[in-house]
C-alpha atoms as a PDB file:
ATOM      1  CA  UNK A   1     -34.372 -11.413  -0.161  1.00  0.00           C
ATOM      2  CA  UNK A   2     -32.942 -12.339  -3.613  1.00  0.00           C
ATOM      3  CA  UNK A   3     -31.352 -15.440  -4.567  1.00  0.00           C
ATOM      4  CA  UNK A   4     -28.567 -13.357  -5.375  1.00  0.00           C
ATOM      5  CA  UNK A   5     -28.646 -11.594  -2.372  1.00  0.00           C
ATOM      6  CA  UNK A   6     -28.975 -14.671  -0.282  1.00  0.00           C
ATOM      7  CA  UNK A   7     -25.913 -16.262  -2.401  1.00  0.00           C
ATOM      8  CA  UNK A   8     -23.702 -13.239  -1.856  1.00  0.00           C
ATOM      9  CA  UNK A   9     -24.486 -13.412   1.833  1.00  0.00           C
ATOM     10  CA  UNK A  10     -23.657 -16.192   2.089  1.00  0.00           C
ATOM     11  CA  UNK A  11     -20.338 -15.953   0.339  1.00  0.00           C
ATOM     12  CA  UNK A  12     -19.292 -13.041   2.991  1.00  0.00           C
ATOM     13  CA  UNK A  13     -20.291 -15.487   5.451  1.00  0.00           C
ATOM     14  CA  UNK A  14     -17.872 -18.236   4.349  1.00  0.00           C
ATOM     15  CA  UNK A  15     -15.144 -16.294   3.457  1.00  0.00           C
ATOM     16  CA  UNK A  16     -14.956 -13.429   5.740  1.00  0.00           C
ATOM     17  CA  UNK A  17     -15.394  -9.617   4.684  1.00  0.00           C
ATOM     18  CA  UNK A  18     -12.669  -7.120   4.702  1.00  0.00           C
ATOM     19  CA  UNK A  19     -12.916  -4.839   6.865  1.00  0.00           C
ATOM     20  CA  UNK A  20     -15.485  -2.610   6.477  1.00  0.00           C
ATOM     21  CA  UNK A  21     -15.685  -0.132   9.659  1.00  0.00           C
ATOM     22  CA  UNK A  22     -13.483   3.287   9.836  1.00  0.00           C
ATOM     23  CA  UNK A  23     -10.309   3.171  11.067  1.00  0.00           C
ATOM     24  CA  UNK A  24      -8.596   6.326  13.455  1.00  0.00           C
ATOM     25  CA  UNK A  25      -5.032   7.878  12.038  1.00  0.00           C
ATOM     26  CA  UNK A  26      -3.698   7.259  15.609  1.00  0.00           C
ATOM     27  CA  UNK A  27      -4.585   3.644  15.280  1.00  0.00           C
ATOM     28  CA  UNK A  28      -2.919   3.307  11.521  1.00  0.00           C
ATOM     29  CA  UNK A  29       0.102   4.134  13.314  1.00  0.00           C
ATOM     30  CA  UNK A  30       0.144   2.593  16.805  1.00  0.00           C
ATOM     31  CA  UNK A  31      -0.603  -0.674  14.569  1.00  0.00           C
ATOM     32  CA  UNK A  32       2.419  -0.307  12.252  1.00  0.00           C
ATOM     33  CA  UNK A  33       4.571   0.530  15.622  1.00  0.00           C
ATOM     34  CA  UNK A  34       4.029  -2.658  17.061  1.00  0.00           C
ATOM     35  CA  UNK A  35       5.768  -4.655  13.834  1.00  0.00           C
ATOM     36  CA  UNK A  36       8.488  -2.087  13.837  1.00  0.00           C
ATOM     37  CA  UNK A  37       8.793  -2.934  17.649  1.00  0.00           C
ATOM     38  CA  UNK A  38       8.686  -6.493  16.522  1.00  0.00           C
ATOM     39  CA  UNK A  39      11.598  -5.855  13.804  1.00  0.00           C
ATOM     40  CA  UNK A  40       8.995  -8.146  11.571  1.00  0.00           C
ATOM     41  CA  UNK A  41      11.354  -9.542   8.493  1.00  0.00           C
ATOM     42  CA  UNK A  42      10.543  -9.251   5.037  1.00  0.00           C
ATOM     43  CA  UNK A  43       9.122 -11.999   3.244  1.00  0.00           C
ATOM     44  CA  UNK A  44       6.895 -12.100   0.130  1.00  0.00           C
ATOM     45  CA  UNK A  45       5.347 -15.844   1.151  1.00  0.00           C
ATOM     46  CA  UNK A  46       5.459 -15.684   5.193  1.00  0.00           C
ATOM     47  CA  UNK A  47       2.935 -14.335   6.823  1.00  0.00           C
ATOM     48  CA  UNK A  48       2.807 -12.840  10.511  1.00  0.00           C
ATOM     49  CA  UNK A  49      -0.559 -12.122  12.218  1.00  0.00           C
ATOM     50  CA  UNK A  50      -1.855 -13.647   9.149  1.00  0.00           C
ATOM     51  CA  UNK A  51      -0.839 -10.698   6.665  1.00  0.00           C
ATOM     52  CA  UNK A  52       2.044 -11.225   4.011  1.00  0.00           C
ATOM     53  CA  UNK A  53       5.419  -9.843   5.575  1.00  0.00           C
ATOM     54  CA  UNK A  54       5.863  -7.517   2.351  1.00  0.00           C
ATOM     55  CA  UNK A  55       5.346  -4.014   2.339  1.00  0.00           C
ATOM     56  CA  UNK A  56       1.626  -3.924   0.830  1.00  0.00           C
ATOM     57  CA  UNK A  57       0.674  -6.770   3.322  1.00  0.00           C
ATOM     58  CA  UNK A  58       2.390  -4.257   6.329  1.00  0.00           C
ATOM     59  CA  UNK A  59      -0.270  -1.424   4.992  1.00  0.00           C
ATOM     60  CA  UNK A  60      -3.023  -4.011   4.565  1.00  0.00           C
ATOM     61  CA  UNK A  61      -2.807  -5.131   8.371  1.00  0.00           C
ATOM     62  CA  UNK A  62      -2.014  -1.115   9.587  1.00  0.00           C
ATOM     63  CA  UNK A  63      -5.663  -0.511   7.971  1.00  0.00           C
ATOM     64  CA  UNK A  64      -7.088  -3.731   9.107  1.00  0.00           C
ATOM     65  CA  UNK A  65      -7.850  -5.356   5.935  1.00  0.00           C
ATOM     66  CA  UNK A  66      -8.464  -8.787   4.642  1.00  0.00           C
ATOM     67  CA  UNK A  67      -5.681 -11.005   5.864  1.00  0.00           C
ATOM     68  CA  UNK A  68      -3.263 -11.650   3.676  1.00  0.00           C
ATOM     69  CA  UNK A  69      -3.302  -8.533   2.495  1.00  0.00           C
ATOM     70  CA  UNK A  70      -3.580  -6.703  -0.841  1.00  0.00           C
ATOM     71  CA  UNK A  71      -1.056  -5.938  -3.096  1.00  0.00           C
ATOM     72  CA  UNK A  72       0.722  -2.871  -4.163  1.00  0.00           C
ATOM     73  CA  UNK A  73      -1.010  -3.159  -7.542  1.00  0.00           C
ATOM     74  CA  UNK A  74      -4.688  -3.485  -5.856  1.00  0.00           C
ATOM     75  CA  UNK A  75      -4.704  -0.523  -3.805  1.00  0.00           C
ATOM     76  CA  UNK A  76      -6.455   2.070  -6.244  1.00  0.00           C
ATOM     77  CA  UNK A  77      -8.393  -0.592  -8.992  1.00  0.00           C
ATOM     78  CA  UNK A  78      -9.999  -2.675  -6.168  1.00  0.00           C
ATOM     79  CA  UNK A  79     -10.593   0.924  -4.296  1.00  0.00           C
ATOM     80  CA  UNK A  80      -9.397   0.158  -1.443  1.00  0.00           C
ATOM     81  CA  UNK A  81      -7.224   3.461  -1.571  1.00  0.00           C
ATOM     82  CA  UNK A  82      -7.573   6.730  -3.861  1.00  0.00           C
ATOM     83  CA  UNK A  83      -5.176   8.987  -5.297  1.00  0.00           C
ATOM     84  CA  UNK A  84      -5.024  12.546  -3.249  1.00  0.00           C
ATOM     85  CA  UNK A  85      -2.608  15.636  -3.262  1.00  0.00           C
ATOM     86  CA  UNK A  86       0.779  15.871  -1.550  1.00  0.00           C
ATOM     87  CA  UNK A  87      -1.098  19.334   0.492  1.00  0.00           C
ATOM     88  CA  UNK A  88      -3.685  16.686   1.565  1.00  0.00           C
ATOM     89  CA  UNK A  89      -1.539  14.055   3.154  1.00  0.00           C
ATOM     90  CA  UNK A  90      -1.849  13.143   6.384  1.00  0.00           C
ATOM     91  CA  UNK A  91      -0.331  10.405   9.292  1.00  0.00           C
ATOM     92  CA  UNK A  92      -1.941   7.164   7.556  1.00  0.00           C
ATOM     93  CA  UNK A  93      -2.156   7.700   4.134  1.00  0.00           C
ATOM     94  CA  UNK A  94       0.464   5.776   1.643  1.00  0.00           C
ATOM     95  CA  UNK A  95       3.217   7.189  -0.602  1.00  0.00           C
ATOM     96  CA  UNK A  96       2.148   4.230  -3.416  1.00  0.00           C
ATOM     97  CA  UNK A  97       4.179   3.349  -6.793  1.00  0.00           C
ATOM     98  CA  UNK A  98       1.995   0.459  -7.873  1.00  0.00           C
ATOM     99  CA  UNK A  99       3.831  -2.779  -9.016  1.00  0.00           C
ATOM    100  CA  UNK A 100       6.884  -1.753  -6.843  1.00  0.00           C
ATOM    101  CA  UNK A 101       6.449  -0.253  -3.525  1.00  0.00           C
ATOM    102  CA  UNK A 102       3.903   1.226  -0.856  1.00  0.00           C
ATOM    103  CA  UNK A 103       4.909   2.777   2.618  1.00  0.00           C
ATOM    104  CA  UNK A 104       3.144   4.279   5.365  1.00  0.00           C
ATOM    105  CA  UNK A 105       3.258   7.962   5.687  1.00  0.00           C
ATOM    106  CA  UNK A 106       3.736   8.921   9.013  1.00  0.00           C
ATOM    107  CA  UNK A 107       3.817  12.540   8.935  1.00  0.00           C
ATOM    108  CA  UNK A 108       5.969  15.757   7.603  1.00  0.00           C
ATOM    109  CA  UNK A 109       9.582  15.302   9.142  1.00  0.00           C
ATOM    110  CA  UNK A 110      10.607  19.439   8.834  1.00  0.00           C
ATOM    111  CA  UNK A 111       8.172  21.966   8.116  1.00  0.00           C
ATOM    112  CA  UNK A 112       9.256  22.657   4.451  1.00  0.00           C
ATOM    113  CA  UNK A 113       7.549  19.569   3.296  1.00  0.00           C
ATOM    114  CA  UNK A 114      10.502  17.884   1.757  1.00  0.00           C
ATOM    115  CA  UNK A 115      11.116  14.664   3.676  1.00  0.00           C
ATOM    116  CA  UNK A 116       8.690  12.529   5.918  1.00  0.00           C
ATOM    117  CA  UNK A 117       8.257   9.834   8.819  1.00  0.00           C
ATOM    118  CA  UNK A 118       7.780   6.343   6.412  1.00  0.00           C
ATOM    119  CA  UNK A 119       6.392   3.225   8.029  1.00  0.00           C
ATOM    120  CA  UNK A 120       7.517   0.284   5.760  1.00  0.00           C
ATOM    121  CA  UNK A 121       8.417  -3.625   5.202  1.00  0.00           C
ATOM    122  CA  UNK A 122      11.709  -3.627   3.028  1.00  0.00           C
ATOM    123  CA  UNK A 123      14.291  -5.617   1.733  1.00  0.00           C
ATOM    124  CA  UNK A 124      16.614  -2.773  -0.567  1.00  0.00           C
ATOM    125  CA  UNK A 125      19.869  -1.009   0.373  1.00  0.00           C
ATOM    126  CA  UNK A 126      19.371   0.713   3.666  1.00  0.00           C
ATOM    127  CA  UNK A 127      15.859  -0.802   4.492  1.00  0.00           C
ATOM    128  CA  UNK A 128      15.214  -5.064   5.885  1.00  0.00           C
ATOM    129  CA  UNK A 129      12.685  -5.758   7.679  1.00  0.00           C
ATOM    130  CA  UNK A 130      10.081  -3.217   9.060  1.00  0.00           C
ATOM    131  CA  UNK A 131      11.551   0.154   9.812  1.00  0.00           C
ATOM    132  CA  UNK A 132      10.319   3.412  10.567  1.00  0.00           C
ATOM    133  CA  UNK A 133      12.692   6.339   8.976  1.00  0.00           C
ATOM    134  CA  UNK A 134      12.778   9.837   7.090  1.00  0.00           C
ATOM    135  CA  UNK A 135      12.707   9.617   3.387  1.00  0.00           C
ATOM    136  CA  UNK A 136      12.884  12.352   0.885  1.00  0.00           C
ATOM    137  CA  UNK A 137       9.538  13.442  -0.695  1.00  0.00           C
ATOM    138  CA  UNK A 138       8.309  11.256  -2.805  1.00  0.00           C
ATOM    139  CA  UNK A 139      10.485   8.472  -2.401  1.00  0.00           C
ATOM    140  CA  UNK A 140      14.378   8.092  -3.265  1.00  0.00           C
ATOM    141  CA  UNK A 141      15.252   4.033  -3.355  1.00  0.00           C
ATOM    142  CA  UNK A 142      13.180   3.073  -6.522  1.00  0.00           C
ATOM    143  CA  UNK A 143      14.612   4.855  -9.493  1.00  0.00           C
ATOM    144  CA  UNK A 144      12.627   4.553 -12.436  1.00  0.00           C
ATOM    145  CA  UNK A 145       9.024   3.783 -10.480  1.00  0.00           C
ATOM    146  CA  UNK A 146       6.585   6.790  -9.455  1.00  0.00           C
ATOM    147  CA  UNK A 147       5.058   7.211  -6.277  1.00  0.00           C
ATOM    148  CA  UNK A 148       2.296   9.354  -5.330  1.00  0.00           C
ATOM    149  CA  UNK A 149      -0.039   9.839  -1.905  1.00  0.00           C
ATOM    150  CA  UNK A 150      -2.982   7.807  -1.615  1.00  0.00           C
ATOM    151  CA  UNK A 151      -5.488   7.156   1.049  1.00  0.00           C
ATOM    152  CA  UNK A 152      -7.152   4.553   3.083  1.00  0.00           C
ATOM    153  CA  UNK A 153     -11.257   4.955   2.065  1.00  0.00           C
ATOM    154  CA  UNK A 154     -12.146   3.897   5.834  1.00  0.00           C
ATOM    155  CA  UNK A 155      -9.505   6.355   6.956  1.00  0.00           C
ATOM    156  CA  UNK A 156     -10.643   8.989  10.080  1.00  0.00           C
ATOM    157  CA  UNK A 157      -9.336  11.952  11.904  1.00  0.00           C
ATOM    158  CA  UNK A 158     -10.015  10.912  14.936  1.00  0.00           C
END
């Protein structure tokens, strides 16, 4: 083995890897139930079960990632998540406006495609804390920012 190789080793060693294994749809969402549940509050600097108590730090610990969590503006440059289509979403992938907001799609609410099930950590007008609750496709309660589906790259259908 390298030097490098040895040296990076070593570094995921000592610091911990995120996580790399796949993760089940079900799971995504039995996971962001139990803060929900837990009527977690929203923070930017606290931290429950080790993640950040901010909406990007909710997703981060629904997928299992690196504790604290990323943020909303590492999703798709650190690749954690990629851009899709709003035909392809599915219970587990994000509705993402990088820099402002990320919540957890949850599924179609009514069969015309026009409002969902969102997962999300909050602190706005009619949203503290973590909530679970049907939002308009794409998202109504950031004017100006643009959010678009994204998903997990460890995501399964399982």
């Amino acid at each position: 083995m390298s030097r490098c190789a040895l040296f990076v080793f070593g570094l995921v060693l000592l610091l911990g890897a995120a996580n790399v294994e796949a993760i089940c749809r079900s799971e995504v969402i039995a996971r962001a139930k139990t803060w929900v549940a837990a009527h977690v509050p929203y923070s930017q600097t606290n931290t429950y079960q080790g993640y950040r108590t901010d909406c990007s730090g909710y997703v981060s610990m629904t997928w299992e990632e690196a504790k604290p969590g990323y943020t909303t503006s590492e999703f798709l440059p650190d690749g954690v998540a990629h851009s899709i289509t709003k035909a392809d979403l599915l219970p587990g992938d994000i509705m993402l406006a990088p820099g402002h907001h990320v919540c957890l799609f949850g599924g179609w609410s009514n069969s015309s495609q026009v409002s969902y099930v969102s997962y999300e950590e909050c602190s706005h007008t009619g949203c503290q804390g973590t909530v679970t609750r049907i939002i308009p496709y794409p998202y109504t309660d950031y004017p100006g920012a643009t959010f678009a589906p994204a998903r997990y790259k460890n995501i399964q259908n399982c």
